[in-house]
C-alpha positions in Angstrom: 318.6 197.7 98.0 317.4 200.1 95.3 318.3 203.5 95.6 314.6 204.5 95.8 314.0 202.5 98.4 314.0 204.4 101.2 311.3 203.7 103.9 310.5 207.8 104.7 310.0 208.7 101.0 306.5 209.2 100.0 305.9 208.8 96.3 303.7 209.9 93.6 303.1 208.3 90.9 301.8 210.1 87.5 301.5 209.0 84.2 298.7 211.1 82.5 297.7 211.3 78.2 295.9 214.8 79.4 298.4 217.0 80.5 296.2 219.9 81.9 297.9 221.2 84.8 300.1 218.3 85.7 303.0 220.9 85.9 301.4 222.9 88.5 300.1 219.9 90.3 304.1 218.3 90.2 305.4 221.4 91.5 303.0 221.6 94.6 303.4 217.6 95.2 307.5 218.6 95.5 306.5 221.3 97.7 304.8 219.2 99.9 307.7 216.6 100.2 306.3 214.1 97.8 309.2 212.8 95.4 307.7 212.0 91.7 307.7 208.7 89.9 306.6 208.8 86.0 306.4 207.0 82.7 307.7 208.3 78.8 305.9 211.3 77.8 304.8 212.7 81.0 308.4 212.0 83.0 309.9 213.9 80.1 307.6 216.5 80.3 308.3 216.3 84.4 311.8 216.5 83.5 312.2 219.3 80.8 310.1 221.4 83.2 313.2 221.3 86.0 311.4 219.1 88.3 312.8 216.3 89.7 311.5 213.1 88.6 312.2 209.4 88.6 311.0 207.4 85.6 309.4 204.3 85.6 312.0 201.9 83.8 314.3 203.3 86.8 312.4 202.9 89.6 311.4 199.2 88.3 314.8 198.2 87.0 312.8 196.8 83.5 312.8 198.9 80.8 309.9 200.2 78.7 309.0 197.9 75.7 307.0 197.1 72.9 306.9 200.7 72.0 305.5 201.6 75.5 302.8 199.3 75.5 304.7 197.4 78.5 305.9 199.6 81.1 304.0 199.6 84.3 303.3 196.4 84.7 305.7 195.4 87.3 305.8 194.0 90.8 307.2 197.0 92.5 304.5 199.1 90.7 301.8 197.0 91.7 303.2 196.1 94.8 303.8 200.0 95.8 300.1 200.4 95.0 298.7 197.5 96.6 301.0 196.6 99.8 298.5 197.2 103.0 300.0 198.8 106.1 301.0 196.5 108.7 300.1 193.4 106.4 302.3 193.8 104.1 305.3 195.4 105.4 307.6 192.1 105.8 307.2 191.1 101.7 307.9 194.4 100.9 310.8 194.9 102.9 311.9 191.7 101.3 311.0 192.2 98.0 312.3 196.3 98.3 309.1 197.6 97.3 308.6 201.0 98.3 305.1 202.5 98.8 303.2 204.1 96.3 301.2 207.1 98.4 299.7 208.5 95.6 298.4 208.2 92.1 297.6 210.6 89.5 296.1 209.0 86.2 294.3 209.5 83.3 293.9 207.0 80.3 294.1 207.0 76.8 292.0 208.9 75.0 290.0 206.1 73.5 286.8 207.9 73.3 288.4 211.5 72.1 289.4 209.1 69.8 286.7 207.0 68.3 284.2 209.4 68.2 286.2 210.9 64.9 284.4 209.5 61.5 287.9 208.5 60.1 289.3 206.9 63.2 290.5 203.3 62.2 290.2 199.9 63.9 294.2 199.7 64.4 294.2 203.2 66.0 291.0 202.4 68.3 293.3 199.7 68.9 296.6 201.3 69.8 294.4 203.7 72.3 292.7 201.1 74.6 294.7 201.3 77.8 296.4 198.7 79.9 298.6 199.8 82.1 296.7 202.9 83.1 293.3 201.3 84.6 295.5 198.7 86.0 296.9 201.4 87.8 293.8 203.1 89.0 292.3 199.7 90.1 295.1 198.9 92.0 295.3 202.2 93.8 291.4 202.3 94.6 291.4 198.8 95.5 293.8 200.3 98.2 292.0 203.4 99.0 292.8 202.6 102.9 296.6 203.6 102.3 296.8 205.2 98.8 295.2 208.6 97.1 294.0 207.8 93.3 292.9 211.2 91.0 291.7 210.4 87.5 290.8 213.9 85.9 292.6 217.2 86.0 289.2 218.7 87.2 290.5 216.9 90.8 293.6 218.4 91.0 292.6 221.5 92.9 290.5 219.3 96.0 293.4 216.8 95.9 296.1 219.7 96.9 292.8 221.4 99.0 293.1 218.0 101.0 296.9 217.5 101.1 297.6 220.8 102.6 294.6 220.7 105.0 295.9 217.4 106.1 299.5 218.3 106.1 300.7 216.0 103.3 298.0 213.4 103.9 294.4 212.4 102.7 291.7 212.0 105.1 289.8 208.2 104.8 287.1 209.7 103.5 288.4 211.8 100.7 290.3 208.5 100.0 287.3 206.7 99.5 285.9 209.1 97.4 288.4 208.9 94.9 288.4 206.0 95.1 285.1 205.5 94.0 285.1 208.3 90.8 288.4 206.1 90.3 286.1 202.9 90.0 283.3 204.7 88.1 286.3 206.3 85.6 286.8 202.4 84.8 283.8 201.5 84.3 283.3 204.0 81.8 286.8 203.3 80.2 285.5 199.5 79.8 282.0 200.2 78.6 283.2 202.5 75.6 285.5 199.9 75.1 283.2 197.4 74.9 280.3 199.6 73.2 282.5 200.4 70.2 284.0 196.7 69.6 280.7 195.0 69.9 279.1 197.6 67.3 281.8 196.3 64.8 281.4 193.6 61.8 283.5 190.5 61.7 284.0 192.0 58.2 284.4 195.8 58.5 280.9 197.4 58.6 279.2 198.5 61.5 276.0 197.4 63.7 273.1 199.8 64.5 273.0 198.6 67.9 276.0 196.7 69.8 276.0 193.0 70.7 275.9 194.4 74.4 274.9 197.7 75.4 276.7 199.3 78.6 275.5 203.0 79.7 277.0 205.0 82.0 274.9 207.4 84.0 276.3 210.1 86.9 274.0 210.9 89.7 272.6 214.9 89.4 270.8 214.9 92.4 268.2 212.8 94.5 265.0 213.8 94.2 262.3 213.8 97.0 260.0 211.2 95.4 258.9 209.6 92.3 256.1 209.7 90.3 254.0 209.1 93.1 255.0 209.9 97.0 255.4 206.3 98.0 258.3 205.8 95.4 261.7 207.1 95.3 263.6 208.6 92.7 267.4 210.4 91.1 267.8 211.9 88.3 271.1 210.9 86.5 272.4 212.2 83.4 273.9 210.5 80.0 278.3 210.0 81.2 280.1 212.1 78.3 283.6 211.5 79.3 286.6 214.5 77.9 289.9 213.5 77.0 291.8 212.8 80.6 288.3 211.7 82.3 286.6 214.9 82.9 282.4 214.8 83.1 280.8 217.2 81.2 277.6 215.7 80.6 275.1 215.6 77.5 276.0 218.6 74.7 272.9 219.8 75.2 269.3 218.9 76.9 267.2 219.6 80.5 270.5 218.5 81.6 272.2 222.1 80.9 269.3 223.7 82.6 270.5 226.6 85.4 267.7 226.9 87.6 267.2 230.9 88.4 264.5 230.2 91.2 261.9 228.5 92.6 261.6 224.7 94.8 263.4 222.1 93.9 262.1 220.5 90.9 260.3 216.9 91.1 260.1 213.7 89.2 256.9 214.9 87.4 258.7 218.4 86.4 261.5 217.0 85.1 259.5 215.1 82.8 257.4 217.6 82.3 259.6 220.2 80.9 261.5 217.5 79.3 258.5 217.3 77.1 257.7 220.9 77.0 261.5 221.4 75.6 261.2 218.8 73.4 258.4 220.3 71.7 259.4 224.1 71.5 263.0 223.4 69.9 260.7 222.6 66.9 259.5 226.0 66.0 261.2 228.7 64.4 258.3 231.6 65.2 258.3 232.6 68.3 255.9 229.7 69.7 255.1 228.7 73.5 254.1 225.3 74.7 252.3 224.3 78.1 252.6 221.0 78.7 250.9 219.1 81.5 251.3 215.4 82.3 253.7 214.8 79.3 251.1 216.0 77.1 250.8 219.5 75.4 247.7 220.8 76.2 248.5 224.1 73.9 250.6 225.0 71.4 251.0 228.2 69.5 253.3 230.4 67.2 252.8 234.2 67.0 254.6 237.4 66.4 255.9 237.9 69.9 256.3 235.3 73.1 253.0 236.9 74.3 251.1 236.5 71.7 252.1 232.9 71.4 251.4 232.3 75.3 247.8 233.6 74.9 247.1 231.8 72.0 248.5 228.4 73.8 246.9 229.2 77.1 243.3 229.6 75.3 243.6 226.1 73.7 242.9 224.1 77.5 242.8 226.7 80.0 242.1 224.4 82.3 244.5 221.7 82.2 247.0 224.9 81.6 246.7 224.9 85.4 249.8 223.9 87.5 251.6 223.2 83.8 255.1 223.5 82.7 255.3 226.1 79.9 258.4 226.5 77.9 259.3 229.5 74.9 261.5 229.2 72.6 262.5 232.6 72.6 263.6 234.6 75.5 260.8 235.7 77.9 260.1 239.6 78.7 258.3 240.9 81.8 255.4 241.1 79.6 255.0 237.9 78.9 256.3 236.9 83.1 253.6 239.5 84.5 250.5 237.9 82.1 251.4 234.9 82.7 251.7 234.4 86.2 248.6 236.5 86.7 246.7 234.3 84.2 247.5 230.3 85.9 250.0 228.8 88.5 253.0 227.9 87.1 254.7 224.4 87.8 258.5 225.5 85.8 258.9 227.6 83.2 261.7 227.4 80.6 263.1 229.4 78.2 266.5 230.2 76.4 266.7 233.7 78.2 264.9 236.1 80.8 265.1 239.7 80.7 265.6 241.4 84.1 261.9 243.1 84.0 260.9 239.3 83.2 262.9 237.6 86.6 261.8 240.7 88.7 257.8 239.8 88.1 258.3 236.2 88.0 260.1 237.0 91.8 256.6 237.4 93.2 256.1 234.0 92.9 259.0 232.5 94.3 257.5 228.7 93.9 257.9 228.7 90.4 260.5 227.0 89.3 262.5 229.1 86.4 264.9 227.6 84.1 266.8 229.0 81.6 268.6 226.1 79.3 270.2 227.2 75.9 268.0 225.7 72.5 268.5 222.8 71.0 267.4 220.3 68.0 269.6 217.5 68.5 268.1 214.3 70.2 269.8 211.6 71.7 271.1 209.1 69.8 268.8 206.3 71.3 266.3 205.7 73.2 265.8 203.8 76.2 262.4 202.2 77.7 262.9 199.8 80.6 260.7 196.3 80.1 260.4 193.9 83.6 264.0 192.0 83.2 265.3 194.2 80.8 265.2 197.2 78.2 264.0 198.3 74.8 266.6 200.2 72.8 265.6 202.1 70.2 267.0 205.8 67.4 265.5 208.8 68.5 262.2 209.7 66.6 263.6 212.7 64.5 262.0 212.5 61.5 261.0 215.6 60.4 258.4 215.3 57.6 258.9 218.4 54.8 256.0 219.6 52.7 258.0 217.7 49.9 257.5 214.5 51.4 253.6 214.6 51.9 251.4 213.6 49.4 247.9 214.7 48.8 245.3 211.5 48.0 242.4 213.8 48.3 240.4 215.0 45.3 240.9 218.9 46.7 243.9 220.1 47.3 245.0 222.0 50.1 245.4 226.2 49.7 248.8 227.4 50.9 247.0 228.4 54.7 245.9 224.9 55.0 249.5 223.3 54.4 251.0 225.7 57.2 247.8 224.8 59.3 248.6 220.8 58.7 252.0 220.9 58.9 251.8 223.1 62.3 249.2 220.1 63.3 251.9 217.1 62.4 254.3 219.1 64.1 252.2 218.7 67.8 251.0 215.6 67.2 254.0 213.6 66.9 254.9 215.0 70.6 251.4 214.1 71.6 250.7 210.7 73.3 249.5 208.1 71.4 246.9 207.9 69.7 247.2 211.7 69.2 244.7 214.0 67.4 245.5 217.5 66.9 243.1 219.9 65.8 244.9 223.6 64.8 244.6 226.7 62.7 246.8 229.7 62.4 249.8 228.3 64.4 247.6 227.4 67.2 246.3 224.2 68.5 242.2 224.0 69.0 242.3 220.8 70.5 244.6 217.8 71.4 243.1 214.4 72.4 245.5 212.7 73.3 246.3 208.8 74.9 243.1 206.9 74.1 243.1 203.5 73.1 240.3 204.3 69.8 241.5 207.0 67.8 238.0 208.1 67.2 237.4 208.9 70.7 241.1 211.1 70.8 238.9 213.0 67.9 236.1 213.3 69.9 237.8 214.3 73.1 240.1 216.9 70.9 236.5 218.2 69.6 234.8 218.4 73.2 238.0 220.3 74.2 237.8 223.0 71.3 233.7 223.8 72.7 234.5 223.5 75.9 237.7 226.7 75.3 235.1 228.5 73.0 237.2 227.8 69.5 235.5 227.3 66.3 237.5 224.2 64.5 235.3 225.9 61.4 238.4 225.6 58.6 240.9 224.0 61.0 243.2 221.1 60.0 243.2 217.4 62.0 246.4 215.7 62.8 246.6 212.0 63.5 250.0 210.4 64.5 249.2 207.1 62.9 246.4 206.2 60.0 242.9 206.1 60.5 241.2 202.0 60.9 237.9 203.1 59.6 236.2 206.2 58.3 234.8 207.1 61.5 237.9 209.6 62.3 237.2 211.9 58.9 233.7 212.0 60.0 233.8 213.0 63.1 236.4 215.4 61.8 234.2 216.6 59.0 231.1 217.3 61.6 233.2 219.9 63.7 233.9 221.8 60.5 237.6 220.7 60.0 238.5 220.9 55.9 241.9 219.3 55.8 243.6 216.1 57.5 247.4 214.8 58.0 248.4 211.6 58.7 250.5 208.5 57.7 248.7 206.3 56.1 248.9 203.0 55.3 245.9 201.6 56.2 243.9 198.1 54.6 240.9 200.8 54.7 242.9 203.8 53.4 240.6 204.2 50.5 237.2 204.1 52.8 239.1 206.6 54.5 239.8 208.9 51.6 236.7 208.1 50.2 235.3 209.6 53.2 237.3 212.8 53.0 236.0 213.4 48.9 232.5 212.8 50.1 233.1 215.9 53.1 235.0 217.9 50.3 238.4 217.8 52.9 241.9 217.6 51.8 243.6 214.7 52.9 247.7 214.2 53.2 249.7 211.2 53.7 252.7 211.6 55.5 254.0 208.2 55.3 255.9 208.6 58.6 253.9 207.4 61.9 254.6 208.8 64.9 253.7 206.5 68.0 254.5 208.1 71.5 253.7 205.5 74.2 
């Protein structure tokens, strides 16, 4: 019989790449009478620590070969891990298998590891585990008699657990880790699998991968959908640390901390998703209201106030029950007009003063989030299709002055270019097709989601009369080019002098035609921005 072999021990097993607070963790599993089994670098960092601990090729009988890539892929590994109580107690008597009680494992750093520009095939190679999720499978598999921890971030439950329970895990807790052992996996294999089927046959590199596998984590259930009859989660993008730690998205809705109010819906979330979306893009103090994944009003100004004013008197109606987010941090100014001006779904910025979170305590519905700035987008994006999904790069394209060209005989004064760039600028966050009326950094009308662009004009010129602005001067955005003439002229009745848009149109001279006939200056973008 193997010296290890004895029937009372109770091991742990640990063979980790991250080494935060294994030491601390080792110590307390010796404290609590478990005796420690571990492989090459973390057995000798076990062992030059003082603590007791058997390694692997020992315990097996086999040593470690092919530079480590073969060491824990062994019957009495396995077996410890996967021998059920009661069913399995003659083989392993007879085969001197001792159990396995416990497993602590994290796996190769493979995504630390590819996400750096210069890292090479071999060495995306070298770091794709074997043994490790090998490991972790068996020991979740057989959850019912053995504890599995992934991430250092579980160390402090696991000892929370073991020293409630006197040395053992409840069935529960078992299961639990069990399952963020699975899901840990899952992840491994998907990164795996993401990076290797983006790769060439001969080197280069695909835009999109021969399969795509996302990983999402669950941030809460929420209490319906988009309507009451449907249900609905909200999950966030699975960025995975070196040693298997979550930490989520770098940036995003995601990071939000929620200061106060009800728990935020389906409709919210999207929502302020937009509203975000939209504010990152200003440098001016600026303040969007969003409402239905629309803006309704825009603005930029000298102070948040101002810019909240200026964006409220664009659609004071639909401004109603909106989500308004600032890019700038929000003072009890700004809190006590604007919650005395319209009901307020959410409200996001990067910061609150006190004097703002004091007045914006008197309503205690609104929700209030404060989520730190951002201008980086996801790298794709996602639309799900019945039986399937449309992948597709982020839309951030930001179009310069540079870029535009004027095809107009009159060219546009220097207030006219802020005016039409500040226009492109909301329309491309505007549902398609989008017309933006604006002036001054603030939007006089949006028409937004109609399927004739004319009529988006028409509806963004009704709104203007119906809030009292004059479009007298103002500049037109259009996401995508105008079909016919029709556009300009409507354009050119309500007073507007200057017009943005792609281009690119079989009638794009009838339409500039149109704008030399109204005296407007016209600007091609060359970049369309559809928002469906």
């Amino acid at each position: 019989m193997n010296e290890h072999s004895r029937s009372d021990q109770r091991w742990a097993l640990i063979s980790v790449s991250d080494k935060t607070g294994i030491l601390e963790l080792a110590n307390r599993l010796l404290e609590l009478g478990f005796a420690l089994l571990s492989t090459g670098g973390t057995a000798r960092a076990l062992a030059e620590a003082g603590l007791a601990v058997t390694e692997v090729s020992d315990f097996t009988g086999f040593p470690e070969i092919m530079a480590g890539r073969v060491k824990t892929l062994h019957p009495r590994i396995h077996g410890g891990l996967l021998g059920r109580n009661g069913a399995d107690d003659a083989v392993m008597a007879e085969q001197d298998i001792p159990r396995i009680h416990l497993a602590v494992i994290n796996l190769y750093p493979f995504e630390a590891v590819t996400a750096q520009a210069d890292c090479s095939l071999e060495e995306a190679i070298e770091n794709i585990d074997i043994g490790g999720p090998a490991m972790v499978r068996s020991a979740a598999k057989n959850h019912a008699a053995v504890g599995v921890v992934t991430s250092p971030d579980q160390y402090a439950r696991l000892l929370e657990h073991l020293k409630r329970g006197q040395g053992e895990l409840s069935a529960a807790f078992r299961f639990e880790l069990a399952i963020a052992a699975f899901n840990r996996i899952a992840q491994y294999d998907a990164a795996i699998a993401n990076y290797l089927s983006a790769l060439e046959p001969a080197g280069g590199q695909l835009k999109f991968p021969r399969q795509l596998n996302q990983c999402y984590s669950k941030i809460m259930d929420l209490r319906y959908g988009e309507n009451p009859h449907q249900q609905a989660a909200w999950y966030q993008d699975v960025t995975v640390a070196t040693g298997g730690q979550i930490s989520g998205p770098a940036s995003g809705l995601v990071k939000a901390k929620q200061l106060q109010g009800k728990e935020l819906s389906f409709n919210n979330i999207a929502d302020a998703d937009a509203a975000w979306a939209c504010v990152n893009q200003f440098d001016s103090p600026a303040c969007v209201i969003v409402k239905h994944a629309n803006p309704c009003g825009v603005a930029v100004a000298g102070l948040p106030l101002e810019a909240y004013q200026r964006a409220f008197a664009t659609d004071p109606t639909s401004a109603f029950g909106g989500v308004i987010a600032f890019n700038q941090a929000v003072d009890g100014d700004t809190a006590r007009a604007l919650i005395k001006q319209q009901f307020v779904e959410v409200l996001l910025a990067p910061a609150f003063s006190p004097e703002a979170l004091a007045a914006l305590a008197a309503k205690p519905n609104a929700r209030v989030l404060e989520l730190p700035l951002n201008t980086a987008l996801q790298q794709l994006d996602l639309k799900r299709v019945a039986g399937g999904v449309l992948v597709q790069s982020s839309d951030s394209l930001i179009v310069q002055r540079a870029d535009c060209q004027v095809v107009s005989q009159r060219q546009p004064s220097e207030d006219e270019w802020q005016d039409l760039l500040f226009a492109w600028k909301v329309a491309r966050m505007v549902k398609s097709n989008a017309i933006v009326y604006a002036a001054k950094g603030q939007t006089l009308g949006i028409g937004a989601g109609q399927m004739s662009r004319v009529d988006s004009a028409r509806i963004a010129r009704w709104k203007a009369a119906d809030a009292g602005l004059d479009l007298t001067g103002g500049a037109m955005a259009s996401d995508a080019f105008f079909p016919f003439r029709d556009g300009p002229d409507t354009a050119a009745e309500a007073g507007i002098a200057s017009i943005i848009h792609p281009g690119g149109s079989m009638r794009d001279e009838e339409v500039i035609t149109a704008a030399d006939e109204h005296g407007l200056a016209m600007v091609f973008t060359g970049v369309r921005h559809f928002r469906h």
